[in-house]
Amino acid sequence: MSLITPDFGLFFWMTVVFLVVLFLLWKFGFPVIVKMVDERKAFIDESLKKAHEANERLANIQKEGESILQEAREKQAQILREAAQTRDAIVEKAQDKARSEGARLLDEAKAAIEQEKKAAIADIRQQVATLSVEIAEKVLKQNLKDDKSQMDLIDRMLDDVSVK
């Protein structure tokens, strides 16, 4: 016997055993293996489909998030513009009120100053008149001590009145 060439009996029985094993695998083993491979393929396909859907949802959520963020930025800008307008309006109103109040106070101060001025002028006139009368009285008392000087004064006054 040689190792390289087997005899016919061994070859026959090996072929029979191979065919029996092949038949058993074909009948019972391969369907189970094919079924498991098909199930695994279906599971992988389903997982890929779900992953694709999840990616699409994630993309949609990101788009929605961006749009919401953009909308929030726009609202923030609008609120800031409205706040600035309100602030400007309040400042303008306060400035107008301050101007009108300042003008009113200035007018009141001018009126008070004018009143004080008139009162001071009237008081000075009163004092000047009183002083003038007192000085005139003293001068006249001094000049009109005797009858002759009184008569001279009366004549001068009459002359002044008749000239005018």
PDB file of N, CA and C in Angstrom, residues 120-136:
ATOM      1  N   ALA A 120     -37.367 146.983  44.887  1.00  0.00           N
ATOM      2  CA  ALA A 120     -36.172 147.713  45.311  1.00  0.00           C
ATOM      3  C   ALA A 120     -36.189 149.133  44.771  1.00  0.00           C
ATOM      4  N   ILE A 121     -36.595 149.294  43.480  1.00  0.00           N
ATOM      5  CA  ILE A 121     -36.665 150.637  42.892  1.00  0.00           C
ATOM      6  C   ILE A 121     -37.695 151.479  43.638  1.00  0.00           C
ATOM      7  N   ALA A 122     -38.839 150.877  43.943  1.00  0.00           N
ATOM      8  CA  ALA A 122     -39.872 151.617  44.687  1.00  0.00           C
ATOM      9  C   ALA A 122     -39.363 152.004  46.070  1.00  0.00           C
ATOM     10  N   ASP A 123     -38.636 151.086  46.695  1.00  0.00           N
ATOM     11  CA  ASP A 123     -38.095 151.375  48.027  1.00  0.00           C
ATOM     12  C   ASP A 123     -37.048 152.482  47.945  1.00  0.00           C
ATOM     13  N   ILE A 124     -36.195 152.404  46.913  1.00  0.00           N
ATOM     14  CA  ILE A 124     -35.173 153.457  46.750  1.00  0.00           C
ATOM     15  C   ILE A 124     -35.842 154.790  46.466  1.00  0.00           C
ATOM     16  N   ARG A 125     -36.858 154.802  45.632  1.00  0.00           N
ATOM     17  CA  ARG A 125     -37.581 156.055  45.350  1.00  0.00           C
ATOM     18  C   ARG A 125     -38.209 156.622  46.621  1.00  0.00           C
ATOM     19  N   GLN A 126     -38.773 155.689  47.398  1.00  0.00           N
ATOM     20  CA  GLN A 126     -39.382 156.117  48.671  1.00  0.00           C
ATOM     21  C   GLN A 126     -38.330 156.765  49.574  1.00  0.00           C
ATOM     22  N   GLN A 127     -37.174 156.085  49.652  1.00  0.00           N
ATOM     23  CA  GLN A 127     -36.108 156.599  50.511  1.00  0.00           C
ATOM     24  C   GLN A 127     -35.559 157.917  49.972  1.00  0.00           C
ATOM     25  N   VAL A 128     -35.385 157.981  48.610  1.00  0.00           N
ATOM     26  CA  VAL A 128     -34.897 159.237  48.000  1.00  0.00           C
ATOM     27  C   VAL A 128     -35.902 160.360  48.238  1.00  0.00           C
ATOM     28  N   ALA A 129     -37.186 160.042  48.086  1.00  0.00           N
ATOM     29  CA  ALA A 129     -38.214 161.069  48.304  1.00  0.00           C
ATOM     30  C   ALA A 129     -38.200 161.536  49.753  1.00  0.00           C
ATOM     31  N   THR A 130     -38.082 160.558  50.667  1.00  0.00           N
ATOM     32  CA  THR A 130     -38.054 160.920  52.088  1.00  0.00           C
ATOM     33  C   THR A 130     -36.830 161.777  52.393  1.00  0.00           C
ATOM     34  N   LEU A 131     -35.659 161.324  51.853  1.00  0.00           N
ATOM     35  CA  LEU A 131     -34.430 162.096  52.067  1.00  0.00           C
ATOM     36  C   LEU A 131     -34.543 163.491  51.446  1.00  0.00           C
ATOM     37  N   SER A 132     -35.109 163.540  50.248  1.00  0.00           N
ATOM     38  CA  SER A 132     -35.255 164.835  49.569  1.00  0.00           C
ATOM     39  C   SER A 132     -36.147 165.770  50.375  1.00  0.00           C
ATOM     40  N   VAL A 133     -37.228 165.211  50.875  1.00  0.00           N
ATOM     41  CA  VAL A 133     -38.140 166.033  51.680  1.00  0.00           C
ATOM     42  C   VAL A 133     -37.435 166.511  52.954  1.00  0.00           C
ATOM     43  N   GLU A 134     -36.696 165.605  53.583  1.00  0.00           N
ATOM     44  CA  GLU A 134     -35.994 165.973  54.816  1.00  0.00           C
ATOM     45  C   GLU A 134     -34.926 167.021  54.534  1.00  0.00           C
ATOM     46  N   ILE A 135     -34.170 166.807  53.420  1.00  0.00           N
ATOM     47  CA  ILE A 135     -33.129 167.789  53.072  1.00  0.00           C
ATOM     48  C   ILE A 135     -33.774 169.124  52.722  1.00  0.00           C
ATOM     49  N   ALA A 136     -34.850 169.057  51.943  1.00  0.00           N
ATOM     50  CA  ALA A 136     -35.536 170.298  51.559  1.00  0.00           C
ATOM     51  C   ALA A 136     -36.080 170.997  52.789  1.00  0.00           C
TER      52      ALA A 136
END
